[in-house]
PDB file of C-alpha atoms in Angstrom:
ATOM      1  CA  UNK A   1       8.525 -18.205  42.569  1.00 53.00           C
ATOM      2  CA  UNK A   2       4.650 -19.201  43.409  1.00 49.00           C
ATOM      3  CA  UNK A   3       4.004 -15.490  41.604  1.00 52.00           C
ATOM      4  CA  UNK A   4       5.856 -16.315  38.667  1.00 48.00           C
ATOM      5  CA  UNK A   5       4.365 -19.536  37.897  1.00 52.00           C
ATOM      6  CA  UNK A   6       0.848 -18.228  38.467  1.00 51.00           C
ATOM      7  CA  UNK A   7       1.851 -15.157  36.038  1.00 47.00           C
ATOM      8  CA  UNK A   8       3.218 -18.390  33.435  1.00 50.00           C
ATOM      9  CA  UNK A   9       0.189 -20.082  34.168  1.00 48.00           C
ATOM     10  CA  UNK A  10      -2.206 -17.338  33.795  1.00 44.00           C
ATOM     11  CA  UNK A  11      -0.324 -16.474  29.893  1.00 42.00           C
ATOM     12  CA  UNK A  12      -0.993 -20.238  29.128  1.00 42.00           C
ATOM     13  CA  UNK A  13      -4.368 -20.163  29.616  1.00 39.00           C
ATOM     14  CA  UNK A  14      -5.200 -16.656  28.193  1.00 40.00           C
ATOM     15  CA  UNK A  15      -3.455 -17.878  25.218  1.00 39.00           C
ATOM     16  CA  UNK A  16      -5.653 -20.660  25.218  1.00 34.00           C
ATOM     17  CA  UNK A  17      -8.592 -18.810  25.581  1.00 35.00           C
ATOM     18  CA  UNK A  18      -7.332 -16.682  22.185  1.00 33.00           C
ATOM     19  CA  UNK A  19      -7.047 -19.603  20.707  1.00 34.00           C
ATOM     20  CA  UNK A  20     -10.435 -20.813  21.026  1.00 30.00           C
ATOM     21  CA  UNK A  21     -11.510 -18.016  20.105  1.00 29.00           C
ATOM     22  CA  UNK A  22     -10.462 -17.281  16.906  1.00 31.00           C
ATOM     23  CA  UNK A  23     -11.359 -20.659  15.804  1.00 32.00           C
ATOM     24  CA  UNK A  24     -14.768 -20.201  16.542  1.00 33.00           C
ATOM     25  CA  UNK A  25     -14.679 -16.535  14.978  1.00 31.00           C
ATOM     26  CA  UNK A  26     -16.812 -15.748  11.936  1.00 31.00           C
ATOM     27  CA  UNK A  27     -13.845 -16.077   8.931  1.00 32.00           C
ATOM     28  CA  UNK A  28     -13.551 -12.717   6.398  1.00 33.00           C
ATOM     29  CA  UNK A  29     -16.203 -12.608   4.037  1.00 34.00           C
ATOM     30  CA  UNK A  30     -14.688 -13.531   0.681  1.00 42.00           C
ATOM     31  CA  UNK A  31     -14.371 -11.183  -2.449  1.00 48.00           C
ATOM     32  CA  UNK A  32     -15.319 -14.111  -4.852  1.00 51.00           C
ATOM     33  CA  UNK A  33     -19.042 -13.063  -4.946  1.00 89.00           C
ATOM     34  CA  UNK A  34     -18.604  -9.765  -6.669  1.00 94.00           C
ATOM     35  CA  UNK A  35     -17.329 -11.720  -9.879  1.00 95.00           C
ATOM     36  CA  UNK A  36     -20.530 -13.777  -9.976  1.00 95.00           C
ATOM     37  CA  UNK A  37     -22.183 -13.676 -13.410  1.00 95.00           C
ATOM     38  CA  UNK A  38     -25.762 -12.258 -13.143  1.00 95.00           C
ATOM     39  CA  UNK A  39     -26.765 -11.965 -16.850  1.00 95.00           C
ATOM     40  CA  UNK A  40     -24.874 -11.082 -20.302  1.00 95.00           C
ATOM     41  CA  UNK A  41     -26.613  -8.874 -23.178  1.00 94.00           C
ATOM     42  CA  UNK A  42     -25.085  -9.565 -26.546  1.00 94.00           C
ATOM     43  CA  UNK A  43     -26.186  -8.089 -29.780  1.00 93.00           C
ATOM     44  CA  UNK A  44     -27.085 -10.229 -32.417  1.00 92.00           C
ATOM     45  CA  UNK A  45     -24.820  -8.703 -35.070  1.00 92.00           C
ATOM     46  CA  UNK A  46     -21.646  -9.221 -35.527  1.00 93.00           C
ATOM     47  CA  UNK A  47     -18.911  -7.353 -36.543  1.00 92.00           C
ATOM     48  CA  UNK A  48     -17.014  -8.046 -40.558  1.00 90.00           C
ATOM     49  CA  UNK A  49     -15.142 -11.162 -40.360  1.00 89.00           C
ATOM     50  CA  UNK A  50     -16.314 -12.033 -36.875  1.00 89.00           C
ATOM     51  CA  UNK A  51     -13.307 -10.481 -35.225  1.00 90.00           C
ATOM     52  CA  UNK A  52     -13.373  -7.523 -32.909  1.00 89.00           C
ATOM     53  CA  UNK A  53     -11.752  -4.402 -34.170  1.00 89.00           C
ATOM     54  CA  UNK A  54      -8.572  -3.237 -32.077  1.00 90.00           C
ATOM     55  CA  UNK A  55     -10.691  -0.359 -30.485  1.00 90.00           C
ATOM     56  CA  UNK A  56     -12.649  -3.167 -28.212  1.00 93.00           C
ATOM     57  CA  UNK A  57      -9.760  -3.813 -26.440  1.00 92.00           C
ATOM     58  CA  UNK A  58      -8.388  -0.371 -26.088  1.00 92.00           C
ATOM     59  CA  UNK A  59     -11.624   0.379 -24.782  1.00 94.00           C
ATOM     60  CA  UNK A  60     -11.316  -2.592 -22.592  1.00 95.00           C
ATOM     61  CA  UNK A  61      -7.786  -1.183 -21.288  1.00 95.00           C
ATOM     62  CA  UNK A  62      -9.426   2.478 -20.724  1.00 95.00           C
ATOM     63  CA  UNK A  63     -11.990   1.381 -18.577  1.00 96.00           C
ATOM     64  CA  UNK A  64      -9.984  -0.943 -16.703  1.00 96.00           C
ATOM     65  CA  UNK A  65      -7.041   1.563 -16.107  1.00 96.00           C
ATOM     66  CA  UNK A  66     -10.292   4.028 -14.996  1.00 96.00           C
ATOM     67  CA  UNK A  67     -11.644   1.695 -12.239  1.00 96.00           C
ATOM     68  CA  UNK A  68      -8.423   2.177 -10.062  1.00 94.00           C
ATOM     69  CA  UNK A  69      -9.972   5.395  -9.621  1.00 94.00           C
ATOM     70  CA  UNK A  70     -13.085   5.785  -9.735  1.00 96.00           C
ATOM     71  CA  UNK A  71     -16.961   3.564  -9.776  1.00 96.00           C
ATOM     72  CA  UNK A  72     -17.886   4.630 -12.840  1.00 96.00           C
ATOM     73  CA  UNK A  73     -16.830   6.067 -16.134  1.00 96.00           C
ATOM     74  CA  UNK A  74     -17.827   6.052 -19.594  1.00 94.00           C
ATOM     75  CA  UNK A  75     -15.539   7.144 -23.141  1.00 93.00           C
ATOM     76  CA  UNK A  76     -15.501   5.980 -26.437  1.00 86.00           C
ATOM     77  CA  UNK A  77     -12.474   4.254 -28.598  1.00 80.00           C
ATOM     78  CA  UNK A  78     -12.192   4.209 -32.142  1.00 73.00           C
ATOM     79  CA  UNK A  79      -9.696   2.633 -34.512  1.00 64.00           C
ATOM     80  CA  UNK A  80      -8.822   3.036 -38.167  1.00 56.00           C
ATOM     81  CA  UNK A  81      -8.570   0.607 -41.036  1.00 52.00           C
ATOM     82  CA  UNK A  82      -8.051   0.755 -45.024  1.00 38.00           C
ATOM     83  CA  UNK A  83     -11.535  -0.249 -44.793  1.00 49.00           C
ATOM     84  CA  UNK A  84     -13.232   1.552 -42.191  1.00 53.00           C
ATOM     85  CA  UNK A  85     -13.023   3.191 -39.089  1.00 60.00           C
ATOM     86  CA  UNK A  86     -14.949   1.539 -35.894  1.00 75.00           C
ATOM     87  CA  UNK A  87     -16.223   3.727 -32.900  1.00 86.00           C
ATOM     88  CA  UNK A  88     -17.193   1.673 -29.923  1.00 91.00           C
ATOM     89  CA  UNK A  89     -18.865   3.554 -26.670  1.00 93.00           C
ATOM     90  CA  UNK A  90     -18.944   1.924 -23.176  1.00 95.00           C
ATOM     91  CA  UNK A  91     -18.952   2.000 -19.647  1.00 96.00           C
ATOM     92  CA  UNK A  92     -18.137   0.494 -16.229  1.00 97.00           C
ATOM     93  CA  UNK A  93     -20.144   1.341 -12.660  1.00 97.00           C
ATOM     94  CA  UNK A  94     -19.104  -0.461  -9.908  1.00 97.00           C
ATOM     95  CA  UNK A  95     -21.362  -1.347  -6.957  1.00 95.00           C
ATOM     96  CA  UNK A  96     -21.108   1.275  -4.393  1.00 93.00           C
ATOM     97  CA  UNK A  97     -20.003  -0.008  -1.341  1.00 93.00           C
ATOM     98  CA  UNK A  98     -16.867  -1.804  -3.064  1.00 95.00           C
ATOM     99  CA  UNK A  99     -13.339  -0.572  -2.157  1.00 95.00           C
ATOM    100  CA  UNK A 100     -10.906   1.257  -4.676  1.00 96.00           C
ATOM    101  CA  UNK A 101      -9.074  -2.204  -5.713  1.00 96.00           C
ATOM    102  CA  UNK A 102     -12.590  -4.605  -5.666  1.00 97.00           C
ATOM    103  CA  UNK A 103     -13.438  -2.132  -8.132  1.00 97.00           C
ATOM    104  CA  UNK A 104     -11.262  -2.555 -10.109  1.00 97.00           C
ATOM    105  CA  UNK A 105     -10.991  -6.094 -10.141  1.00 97.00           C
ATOM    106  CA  UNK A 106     -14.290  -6.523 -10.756  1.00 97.00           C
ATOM    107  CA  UNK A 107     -14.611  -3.807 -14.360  1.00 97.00           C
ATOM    108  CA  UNK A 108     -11.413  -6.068 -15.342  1.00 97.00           C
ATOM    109  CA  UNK A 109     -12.973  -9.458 -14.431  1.00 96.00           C
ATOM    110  CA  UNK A 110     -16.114  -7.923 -16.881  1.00 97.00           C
ATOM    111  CA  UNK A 111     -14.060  -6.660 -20.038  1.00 97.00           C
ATOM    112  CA  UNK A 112     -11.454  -9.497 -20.267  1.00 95.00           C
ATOM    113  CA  UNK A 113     -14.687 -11.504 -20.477  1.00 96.00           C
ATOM    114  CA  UNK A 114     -16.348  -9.562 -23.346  1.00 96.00           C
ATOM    115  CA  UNK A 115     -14.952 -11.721 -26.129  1.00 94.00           C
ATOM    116  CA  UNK A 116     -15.839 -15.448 -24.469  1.00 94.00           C
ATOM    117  CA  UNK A 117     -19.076 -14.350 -23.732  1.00 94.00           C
ATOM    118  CA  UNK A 118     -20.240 -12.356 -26.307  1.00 95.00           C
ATOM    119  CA  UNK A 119     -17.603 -13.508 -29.169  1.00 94.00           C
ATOM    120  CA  UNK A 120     -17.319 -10.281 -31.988  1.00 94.00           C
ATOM    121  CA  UNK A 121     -20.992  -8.654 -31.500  1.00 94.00           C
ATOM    122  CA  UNK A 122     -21.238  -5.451 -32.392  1.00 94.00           C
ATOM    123  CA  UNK A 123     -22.679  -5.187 -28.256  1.00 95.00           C
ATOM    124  CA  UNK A 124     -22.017  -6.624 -25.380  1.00 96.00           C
ATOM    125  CA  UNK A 125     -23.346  -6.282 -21.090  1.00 96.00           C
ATOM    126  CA  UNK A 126     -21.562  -7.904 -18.447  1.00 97.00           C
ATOM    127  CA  UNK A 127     -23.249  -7.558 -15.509  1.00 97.00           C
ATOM    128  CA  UNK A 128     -21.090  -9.199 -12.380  1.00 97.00           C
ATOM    129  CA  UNK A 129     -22.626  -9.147  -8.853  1.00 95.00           C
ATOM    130  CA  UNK A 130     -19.599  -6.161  -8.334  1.00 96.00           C
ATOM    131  CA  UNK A 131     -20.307  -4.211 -11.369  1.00 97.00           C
ATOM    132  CA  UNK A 132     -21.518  -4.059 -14.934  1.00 97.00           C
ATOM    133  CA  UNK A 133     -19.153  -3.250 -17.998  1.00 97.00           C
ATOM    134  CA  UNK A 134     -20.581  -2.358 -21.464  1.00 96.00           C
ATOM    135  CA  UNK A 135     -19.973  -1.782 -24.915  1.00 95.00           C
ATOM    136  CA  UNK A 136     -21.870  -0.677 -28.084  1.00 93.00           C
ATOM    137  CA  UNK A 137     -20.426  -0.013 -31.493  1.00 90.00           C
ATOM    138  CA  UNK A 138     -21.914   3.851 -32.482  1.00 83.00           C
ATOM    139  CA  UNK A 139     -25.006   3.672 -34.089  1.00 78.00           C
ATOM    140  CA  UNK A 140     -26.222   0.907 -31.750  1.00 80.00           C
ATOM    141  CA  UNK A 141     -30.185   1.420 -31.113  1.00 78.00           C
ATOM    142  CA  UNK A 142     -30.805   2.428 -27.743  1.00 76.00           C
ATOM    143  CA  UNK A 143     -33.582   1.415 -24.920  1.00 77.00           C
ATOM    144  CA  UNK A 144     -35.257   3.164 -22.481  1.00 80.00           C
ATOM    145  CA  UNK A 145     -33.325   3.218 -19.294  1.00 80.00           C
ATOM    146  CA  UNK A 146     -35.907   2.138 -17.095  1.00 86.00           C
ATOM    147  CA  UNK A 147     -36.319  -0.506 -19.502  1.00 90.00           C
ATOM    148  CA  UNK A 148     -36.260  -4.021 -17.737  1.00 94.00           C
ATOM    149  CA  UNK A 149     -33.026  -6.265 -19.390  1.00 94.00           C
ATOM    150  CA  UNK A 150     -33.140  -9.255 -16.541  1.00 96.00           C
ATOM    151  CA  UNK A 151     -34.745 -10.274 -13.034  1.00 95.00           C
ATOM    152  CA  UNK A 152     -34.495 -13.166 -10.934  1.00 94.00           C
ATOM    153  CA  UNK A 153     -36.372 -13.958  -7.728  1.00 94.00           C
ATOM    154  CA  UNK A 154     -35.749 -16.641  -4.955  1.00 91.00           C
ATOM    155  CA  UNK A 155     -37.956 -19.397  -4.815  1.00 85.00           C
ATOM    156  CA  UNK A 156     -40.438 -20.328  -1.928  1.00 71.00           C
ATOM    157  CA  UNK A 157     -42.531 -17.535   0.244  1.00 65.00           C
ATOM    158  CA  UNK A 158     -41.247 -14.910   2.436  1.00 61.00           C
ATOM    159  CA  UNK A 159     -41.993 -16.683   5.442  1.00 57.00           C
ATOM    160  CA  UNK A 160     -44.202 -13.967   7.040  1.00 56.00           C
ATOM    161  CA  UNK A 161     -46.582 -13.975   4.392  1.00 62.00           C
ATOM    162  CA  UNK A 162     -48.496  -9.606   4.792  1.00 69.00           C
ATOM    163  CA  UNK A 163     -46.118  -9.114   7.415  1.00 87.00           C
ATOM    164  CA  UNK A 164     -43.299 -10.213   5.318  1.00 88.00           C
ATOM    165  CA  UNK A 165     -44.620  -7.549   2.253  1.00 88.00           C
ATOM    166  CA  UNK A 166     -44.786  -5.006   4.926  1.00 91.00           C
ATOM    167  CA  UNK A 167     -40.853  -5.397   5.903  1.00 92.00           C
ATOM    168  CA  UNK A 168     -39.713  -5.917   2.090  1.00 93.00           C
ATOM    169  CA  UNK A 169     -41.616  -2.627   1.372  1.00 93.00           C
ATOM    170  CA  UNK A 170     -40.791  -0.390   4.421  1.00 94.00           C
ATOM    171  CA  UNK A 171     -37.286  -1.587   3.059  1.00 95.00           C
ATOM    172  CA  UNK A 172     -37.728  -0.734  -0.683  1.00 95.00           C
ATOM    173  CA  UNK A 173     -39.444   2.842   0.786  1.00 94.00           C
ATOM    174  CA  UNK A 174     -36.431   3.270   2.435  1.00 93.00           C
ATOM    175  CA  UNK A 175     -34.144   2.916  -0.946  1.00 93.00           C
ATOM    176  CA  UNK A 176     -36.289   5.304  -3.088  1.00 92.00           C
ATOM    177  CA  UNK A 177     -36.289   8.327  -0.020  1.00 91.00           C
ATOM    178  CA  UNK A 178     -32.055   7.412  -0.323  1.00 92.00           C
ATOM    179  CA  UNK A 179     -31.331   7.645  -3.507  1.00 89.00           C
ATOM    180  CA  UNK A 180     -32.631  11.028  -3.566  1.00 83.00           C
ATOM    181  CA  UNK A 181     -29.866  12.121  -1.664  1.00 83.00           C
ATOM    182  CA  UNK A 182     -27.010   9.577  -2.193  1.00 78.00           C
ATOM    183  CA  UNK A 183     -23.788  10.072  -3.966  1.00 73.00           C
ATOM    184  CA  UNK A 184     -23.078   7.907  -6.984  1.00 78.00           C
ATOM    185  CA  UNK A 185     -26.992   6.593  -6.949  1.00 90.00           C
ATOM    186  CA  UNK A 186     -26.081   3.505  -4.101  1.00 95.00           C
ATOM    187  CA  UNK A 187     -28.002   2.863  -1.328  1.00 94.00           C
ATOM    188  CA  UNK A 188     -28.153   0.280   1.215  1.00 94.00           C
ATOM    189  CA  UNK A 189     -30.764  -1.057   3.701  1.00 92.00           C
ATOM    190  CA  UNK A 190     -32.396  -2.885   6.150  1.00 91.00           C
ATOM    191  CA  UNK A 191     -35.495  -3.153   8.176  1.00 92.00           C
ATOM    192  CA  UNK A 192     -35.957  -5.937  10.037  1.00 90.00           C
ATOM    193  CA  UNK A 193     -34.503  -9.020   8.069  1.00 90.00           C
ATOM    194  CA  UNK A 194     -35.265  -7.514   4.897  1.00 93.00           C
ATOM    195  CA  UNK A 195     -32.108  -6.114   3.326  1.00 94.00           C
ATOM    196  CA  UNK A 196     -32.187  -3.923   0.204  1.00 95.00           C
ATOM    197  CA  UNK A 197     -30.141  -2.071  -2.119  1.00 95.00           C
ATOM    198  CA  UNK A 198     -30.259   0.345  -4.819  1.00 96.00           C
ATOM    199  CA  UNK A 199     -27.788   1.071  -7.656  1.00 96.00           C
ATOM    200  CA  UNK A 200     -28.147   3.844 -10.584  1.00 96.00           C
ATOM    201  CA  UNK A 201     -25.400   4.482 -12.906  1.00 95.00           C
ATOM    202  CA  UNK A 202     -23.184   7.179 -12.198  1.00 93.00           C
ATOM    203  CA  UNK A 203     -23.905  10.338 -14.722  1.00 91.00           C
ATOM    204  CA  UNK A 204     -28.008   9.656 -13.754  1.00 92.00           C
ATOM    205  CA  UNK A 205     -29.560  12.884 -12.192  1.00 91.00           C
ATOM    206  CA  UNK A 206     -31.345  12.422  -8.795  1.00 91.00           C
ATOM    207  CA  UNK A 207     -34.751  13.000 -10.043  1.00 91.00           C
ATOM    208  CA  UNK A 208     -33.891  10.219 -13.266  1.00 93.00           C
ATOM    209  CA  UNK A 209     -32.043   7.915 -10.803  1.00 94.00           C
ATOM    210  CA  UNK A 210     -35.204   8.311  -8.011  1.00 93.00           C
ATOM    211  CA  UNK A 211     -37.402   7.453 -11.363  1.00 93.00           C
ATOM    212  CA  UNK A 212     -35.746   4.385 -12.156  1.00 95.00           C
ATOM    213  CA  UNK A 213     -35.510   2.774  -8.732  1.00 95.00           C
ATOM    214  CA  UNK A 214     -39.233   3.375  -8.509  1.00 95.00           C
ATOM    215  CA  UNK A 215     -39.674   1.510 -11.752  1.00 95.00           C
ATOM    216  CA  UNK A 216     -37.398  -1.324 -10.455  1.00 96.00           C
ATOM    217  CA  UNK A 217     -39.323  -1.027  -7.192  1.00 96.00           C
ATOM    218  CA  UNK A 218     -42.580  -2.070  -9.160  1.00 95.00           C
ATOM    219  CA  UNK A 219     -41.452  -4.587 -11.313  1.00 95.00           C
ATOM    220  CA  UNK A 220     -39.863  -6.496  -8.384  1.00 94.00           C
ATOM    221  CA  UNK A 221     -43.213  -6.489  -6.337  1.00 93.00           C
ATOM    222  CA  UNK A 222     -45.060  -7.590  -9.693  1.00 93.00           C
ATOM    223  CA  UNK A 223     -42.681  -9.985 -10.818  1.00 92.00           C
ATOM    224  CA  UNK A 224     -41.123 -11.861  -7.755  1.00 92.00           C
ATOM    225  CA  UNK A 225     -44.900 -11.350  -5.615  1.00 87.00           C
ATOM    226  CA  UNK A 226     -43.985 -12.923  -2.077  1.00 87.00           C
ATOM    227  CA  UNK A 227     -40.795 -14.566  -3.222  1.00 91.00           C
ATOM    228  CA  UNK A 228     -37.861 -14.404  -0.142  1.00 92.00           C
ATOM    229  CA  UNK A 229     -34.982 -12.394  -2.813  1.00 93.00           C
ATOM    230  CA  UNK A 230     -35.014 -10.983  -6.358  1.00 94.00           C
ATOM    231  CA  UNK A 231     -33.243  -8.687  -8.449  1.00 96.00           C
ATOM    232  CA  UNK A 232     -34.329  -6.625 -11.035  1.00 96.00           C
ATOM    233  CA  UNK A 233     -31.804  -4.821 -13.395  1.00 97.00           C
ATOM    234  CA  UNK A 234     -33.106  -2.204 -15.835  1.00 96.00           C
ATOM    235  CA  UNK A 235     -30.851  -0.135 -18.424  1.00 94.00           C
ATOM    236  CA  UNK A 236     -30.258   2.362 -15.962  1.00 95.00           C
ATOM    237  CA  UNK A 237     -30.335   1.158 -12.458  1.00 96.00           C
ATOM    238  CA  UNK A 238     -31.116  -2.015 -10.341  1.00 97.00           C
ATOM    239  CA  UNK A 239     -32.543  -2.847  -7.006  1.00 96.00           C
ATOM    240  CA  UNK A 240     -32.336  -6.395  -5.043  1.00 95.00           C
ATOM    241  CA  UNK A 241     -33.469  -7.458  -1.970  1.00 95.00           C
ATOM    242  CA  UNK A 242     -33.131 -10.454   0.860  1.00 93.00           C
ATOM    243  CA  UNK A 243     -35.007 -11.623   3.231  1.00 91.00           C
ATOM    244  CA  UNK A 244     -33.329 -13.480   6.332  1.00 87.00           C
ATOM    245  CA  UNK A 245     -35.693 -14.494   8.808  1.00 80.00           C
ATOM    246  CA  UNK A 246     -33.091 -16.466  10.862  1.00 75.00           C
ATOM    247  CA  UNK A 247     -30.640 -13.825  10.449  1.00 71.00           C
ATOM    248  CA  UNK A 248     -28.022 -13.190   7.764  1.00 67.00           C
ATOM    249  CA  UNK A 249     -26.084 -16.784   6.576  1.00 63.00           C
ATOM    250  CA  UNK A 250     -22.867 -17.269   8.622  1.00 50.00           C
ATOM    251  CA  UNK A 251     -19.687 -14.803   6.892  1.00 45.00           C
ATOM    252  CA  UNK A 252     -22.778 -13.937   3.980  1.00 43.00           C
ATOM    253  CA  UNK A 253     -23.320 -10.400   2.683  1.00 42.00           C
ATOM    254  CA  UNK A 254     -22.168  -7.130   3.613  1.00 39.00           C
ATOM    255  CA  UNK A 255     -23.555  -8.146   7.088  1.00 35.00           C
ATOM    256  CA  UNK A 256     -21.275 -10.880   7.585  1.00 33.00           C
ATOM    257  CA  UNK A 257     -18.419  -8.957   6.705  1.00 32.00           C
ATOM    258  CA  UNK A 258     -19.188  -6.118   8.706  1.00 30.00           C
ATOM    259  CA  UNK A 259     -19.627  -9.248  11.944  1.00 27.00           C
ATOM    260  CA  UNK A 260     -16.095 -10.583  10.980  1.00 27.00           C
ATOM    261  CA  UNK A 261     -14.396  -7.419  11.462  1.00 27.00           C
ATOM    262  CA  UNK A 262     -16.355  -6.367  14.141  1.00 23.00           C
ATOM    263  CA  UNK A 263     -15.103  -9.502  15.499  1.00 27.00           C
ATOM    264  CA  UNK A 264     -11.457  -9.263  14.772  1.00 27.00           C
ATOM    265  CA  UNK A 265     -11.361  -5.819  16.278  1.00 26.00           C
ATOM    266  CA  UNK A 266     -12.815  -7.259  19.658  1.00 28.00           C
ATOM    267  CA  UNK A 267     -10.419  -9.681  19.863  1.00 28.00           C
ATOM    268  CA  UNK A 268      -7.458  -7.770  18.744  1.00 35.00           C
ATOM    269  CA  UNK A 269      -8.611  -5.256  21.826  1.00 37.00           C
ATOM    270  CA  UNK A 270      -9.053  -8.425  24.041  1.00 36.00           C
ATOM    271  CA  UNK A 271      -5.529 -10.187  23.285  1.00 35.00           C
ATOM    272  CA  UNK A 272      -4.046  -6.810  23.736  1.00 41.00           C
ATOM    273  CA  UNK A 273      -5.682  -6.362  27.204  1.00 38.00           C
ATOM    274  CA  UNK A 274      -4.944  -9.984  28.092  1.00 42.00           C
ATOM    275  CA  UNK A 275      -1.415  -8.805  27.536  1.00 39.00           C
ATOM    276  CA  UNK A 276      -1.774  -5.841  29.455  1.00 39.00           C
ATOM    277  CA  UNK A 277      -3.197  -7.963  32.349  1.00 39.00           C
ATOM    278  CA  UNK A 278      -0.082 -10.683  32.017  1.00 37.00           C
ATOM    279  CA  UNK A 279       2.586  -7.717  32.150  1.00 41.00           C
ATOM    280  CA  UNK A 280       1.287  -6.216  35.315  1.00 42.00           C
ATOM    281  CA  UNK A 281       1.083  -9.584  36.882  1.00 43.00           C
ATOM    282  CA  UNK A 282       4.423 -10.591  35.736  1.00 41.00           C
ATOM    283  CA  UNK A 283       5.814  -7.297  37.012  1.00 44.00           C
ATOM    284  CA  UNK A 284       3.967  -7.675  40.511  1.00 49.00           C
ATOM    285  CA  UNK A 285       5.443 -11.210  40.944  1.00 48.00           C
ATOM    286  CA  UNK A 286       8.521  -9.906  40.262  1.00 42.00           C
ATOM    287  CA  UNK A 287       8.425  -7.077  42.835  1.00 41.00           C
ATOM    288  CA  UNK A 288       6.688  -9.310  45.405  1.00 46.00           C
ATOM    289  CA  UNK A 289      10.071 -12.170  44.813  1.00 43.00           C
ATOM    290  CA  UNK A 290      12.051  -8.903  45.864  1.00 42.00           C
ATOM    291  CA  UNK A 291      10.550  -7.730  48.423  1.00 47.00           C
ATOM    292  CA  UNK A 292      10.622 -11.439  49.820  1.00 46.00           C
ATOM    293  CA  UNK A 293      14.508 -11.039  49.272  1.00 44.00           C
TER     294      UNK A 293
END
């Protein structure tokens, strides 16, 4: 009997112990970031009547019913009238490290919110922390790709003032070597605090997505100077970088989601373990109470 209670009172307190735990683990990272607005582009024209033609929103349904599959993809739509006919081109990347279905969440997020945004112009740009969606009605005049269409930067220093510089550029060193030889143009890195990535669209080569990043690189050390975070988006590609002294903000980033399952696989190994240890116990007590028969 002594065995069995010590084998109840040893699953009581393990259990306890779980429970503490997993209160005090880091919770899942949440999804809601990668619909974050970063900037919109909208053309200044406006198409007849200032109503969309039909082929925005079958271009809409294209690229959305594209994303399920794949981070980026570009077509065109047109659509017919007793008046005219309308071609509209566009496109959808998706960040890199998102999964099949953030993907596509994301590109659908982005068109549905063409027409609030951007009402009937002839052009829109969604960019979304996730992903960027597009549109341009043919005929639209086109920019450079390493053109620069938005940038932010954090306020306040770096913290480390040279040293700092040294990090953030060691880091952004780091992006342009690894987009040489990434797949889809997405890199991701860090060197001590400093955490960087790199995103080119899709159809880029490797020597025109290399080119662009390098542009980003330099208007990002001109235009945010010592600042702690900035983005830069060009036509083509954009790079953005943070700097965490004091580590990465609790369930923040890709870091904090990689800490909460790295977490939840330690405990799942530790409850099952516990388990393990409570079985054995159990089954000794048992044997023990028969011997003692």
């Amino acid at each position: 009997m002594m065995g069995i209670r010590r084998a109840r009172r040893f699953l009581f307190l393990a259990a306890v112990a779980v429970a503490v735990l997993l209160l005090h683990a880091p919770p899942p990272a949440s999804c809601a970031d990668i619909y974050a607005l970063i900037y919109k582009g909208c053309a200044n024209q406006s198409f007849p009547g200032g109503v969309a033609p039909a082929s925005i929103a079958a271009l809409s349904a294209t690229l959305s019913a594209q994303s399920a599959s794949a981070k980026f993809y570009k077509t065109s739509s047109s659509s017919a009238s007793t008046a005219s006919a309308t071609s509209v081109f566009g496109l959808f990347q998706c960040r890199g490290d998102l999964s099949a279905t953030d993907c596509a969440a994301c590109v659908s997020r982005a068109t549905s919110s063409w027409p609030g945004v951007c009402g009937a112009s002839v052009a829109a740009r969604v960019q979304l922390a996730g992903c960027l969606a597009l549109y341009e009605v043919s005929g639209f005049p086109q920019v450079s790709g390493i053109q620069m269409l938005f940038k932010t930067c954090g306020t306040g220093g770096g913290g480390g003032g040279g040293d700092f510089e040294m990090r953030r550029d060691t880091a952004f060193a780091a992006l342009e070597g690894g987009v040489a030889t990434s797949s889809g143009g997405f890199v991701a890195t860090s060197y001590q605090a400093v955490y960087a990535m790199a995103q080119c669209e899709g159809d880029l080569s490797t020597g025109d997505c290399s080119q662009c990043v390098t542009q980003a690189v330099q208007h990002v050390e001109v235009e945010c100077g010592g600042a702690p975070s900035g983005q830069v988006y060009l036509d083509k590609c954009y790079i953005s970088y943070s700097y965490y002294p004091h580590g990465v903000p609790h369930g923040g980033g890709a870091g904090g989601q990689q800490t909460a399952k790295t977490v939840a696989i330690v405990l799942g190994g530790a409850v099952g373990l516990g388990f393990v240890v409570i079985c054995l116990l159990f089954a000794r007590s048992l044997v023990k109470k028969k011997d003692d028969y």
